[in-house]
Structure formats: C-alpha cells, structure tokens
Amino acid sequence: VQLQASGGGLVQPGDSLRLSCAKSSSTFSMDATAWFRQAPGKEREFVAAISWSGETIEYDDSVKGRFTISRDSRKNTVDLQMNSLKPEDTAVYYCATGTVVGNADFMYDYWGQGTQVTVSS
C-alpha cells in the first residue's frame, strides 16, 4: 500500500493551497481516506476524512468552512483544498487510509509521508 502526499509549500496568511494524496491500486479495499496534521511540539490532529463513495465526509471544527476534501476515483487521489490559511495551519500534513471514516488516527492503517505547509507573512 502506498500513499503519496504532495502540494505543500510556503504561503502567506489568507492564501490557498491544494494538497493531493495519490493512492496505489492496492488501497482499493480501503474505503476511508483522511488528512491529519502535526505542528512542531504538538500531537498529530485530525483535519478531514472522506469515504471513497464521497457520501461520508468529516471535518475538524478548526477547518470547517475553509478546507474542502474531495476524491477523484479516476485518478485514485484524495485532495484537500485549503483556503483562508492561517499561521496556526502550519504543520506537516499526512494522508492516511483505512476502512472506516473517523477522526482518530488509530482508525487508519496506512500512512503516507508528510508534506510541509507553512503559513507565514
């Protein structure tokens, strides 16, 4: 199982970024894909998750209205559109896949490498 996260970078407050998680074909049995993030000195925290059908979506309250998670079944990717970015969004962002949508990291079996997002003026 392989997950490849990309799209991070350095942006200013208020800017947007789009992260992408490319999933290998061996993850087809994994219905749920999530984004988590970890800031320096902090624990990893849930950001958003989506079922492969797209019918079930969850967001952490801190990103509701600013972030949008979506999936492209043709490309086998799950994207995270991040708008109105704030300095507190600065973190390493990880994508993970599992069988059930949820906000706890232990629910996800496979993890990709992280991509750094830095929001700073």
Coordinates of C-alpha atoms in Angstrom, one line a residue:
V1 CA 0.0 0.0 0.0
Q2 CA 1.4 3.3 -1.0
L3 CA 0.2 6.8 -0.3
Q4 CA 2.0 9.8 -1.8
A5 CA 1.2 13.3 -0.4
S6 CA 2.1 16.4 -2.3
G7 CA 1.3 20.1 -2.7
G8 CA 2.7 21.6 0.4
G9 CA 4.6 24.9 0.5
L10 CA 5.1 28.3 2.0
V11 CA 2.2 30.7 1.7
Q12 CA 1.0 33.9 3.3
P13 CA -2.0 34.2 5.6
G14 CA -5.2 34.2 3.6
D15 CA -3.7 32.3 0.7
S16 CA -4.8 28.9 -0.6
L17 CA -3.1 25.5 -1.2
R18 CA -4.2 22.3 -2.6
L19 CA -2.8 19.0 -1.2
S20 CA -3.1 15.8 -3.1
C21 CA -2.9 12.2 -1.8
A22 CA -2.2 9.6 -4.5
K23 CA -3.2 6.1 -3.6
S24 CA -1.8 3.0 -5.0
S25 CA -4.2 0.4 -6.5
S26 CA -3.7 -1.9 -3.5
T27 CA -5.7 0.5 -1.4
F28 CA -8.9 -0.1 -3.3
S29 CA -10.3 -2.1 -0.3
M30 CA -9.6 0.9 1.9
D31 CA -12.8 2.9 1.9
A32 CA -11.7 5.9 4.0
T33 CA -9.0 8.5 3.4
A34 CA -8.1 11.2 5.9
W35 CA -5.8 14.1 6.3
F36 CA -4.1 14.7 9.6
R37 CA -1.5 17.3 10.6
Q38 CA 1.2 17.7 13.2
A39 CA 2.7 21.0 14.2
P40 CA 6.1 21.2 15.9
G41 CA 5.8 20.2 19.6
K42 CA 2.2 19.2 19.2
E43 CA 0.3 15.9 18.8
R44 CA -1.0 14.8 15.5
E45 CA -4.5 16.0 14.9
F46 CA -7.4 15.1 12.6
V47 CA -8.2 17.5 9.7
A48 CA -10.7 15.9 7.4
A49 CA -11.8 12.5 6.1
I50 CA -13.9 11.1 3.2
S51 CA -15.3 7.8 2.2
W52 CA -14.4 6.5 -1.3
S53 CA -18.0 7.0 -2.3
G54 CA -17.9 10.6 -1.2
E55 CA -21.0 10.1 0.8
T56 CA -19.4 10.5 4.2
I57 CA -17.2 13.5 5.0
E58 CA -15.9 14.8 8.3
Y59 CA -14.0 17.9 9.2
D60 CA -12.4 19.1 12.3
D61 CA -14.1 22.3 13.6
S62 CA -10.9 24.3 13.1
V63 CA -11.1 23.9 9.3
K64 CA -14.8 23.8 8.6
G65 CA -15.7 26.4 6.0
R66 CA -12.1 26.8 4.9
F67 CA -11.0 23.4 3.9
T68 CA -12.6 21.0 1.4
I69 CA -11.8 17.3 1.0
S70 CA -12.6 15.6 -2.2
R71 CA -11.8 12.4 -4.1
D72 CA -11.2 11.6 -7.8
S73 CA -12.0 8.0 -8.4
R74 CA -10.4 8.1 -11.9
K75 CA -7.1 9.4 -10.6
N76 CA -7.3 7.5 -7.3
T77 CA -6.5 10.6 -5.4
V78 CA -7.9 12.5 -2.4
D79 CA -7.4 16.2 -2.4
L80 CA -7.5 18.8 0.4
Q81 CA -8.3 22.3 -0.8
M82 CA -7.2 24.7 1.9
N83 CA -8.4 28.3 1.7
S84 CA -8.0 31.3 4.0
L85 CA -5.0 29.7 5.5
K86 CA -3.8 30.9 8.9
P87 CA -0.5 30.7 10.7
E88 CA -1.9 28.1 13.0
D89 CA -2.5 25.8 10.0
T90 CA 1.3 25.4 9.8
A91 CA 2.1 21.8 10.1
V92 CA 3.2 18.6 8.4
Y93 CA 0.2 17.2 6.7
Y94 CA -0.2 13.4 6.3
C95 CA -2.8 11.4 4.4
A96 CA -3.9 8.0 5.7
T97 CA -6.3 5.3 4.6
G98 CA -8.4 2.9 6.4
T99 CA -11.7 1.1 6.3
V100 CA -14.0 3.5 8.2
V101 CA -14.2 7.2 8.2
G102 CA -13.3 8.7 11.6
N103 CA -11.3 11.3 13.4
A104 CA -8.9 9.1 15.3
D105 CA -5.5 8.2 13.9
F106 CA -5.7 4.6 15.2
M107 CA -8.6 4.0 12.7
Y108 CA -6.2 4.4 9.8
D109 CA -3.9 1.5 8.8
Y110 CA -1.6 3.1 6.2
W111 CA 0.1 6.4 6.2
G112 CA 1.9 8.4 3.6
Q113 CA 4.9 10.6 4.1
G114 CA 4.1 14.2 5.2
T115 CA 4.1 17.4 3.2
Q116 CA 5.0 20.6 4.9
V117 CA 2.6 23.5 4.9
T118 CA 3.9 26.8 6.3
V119 CA 1.7 29.9 6.6
S120 CA 3.7 32.9 7.4
S121 CA 3.9 36.6 6.5

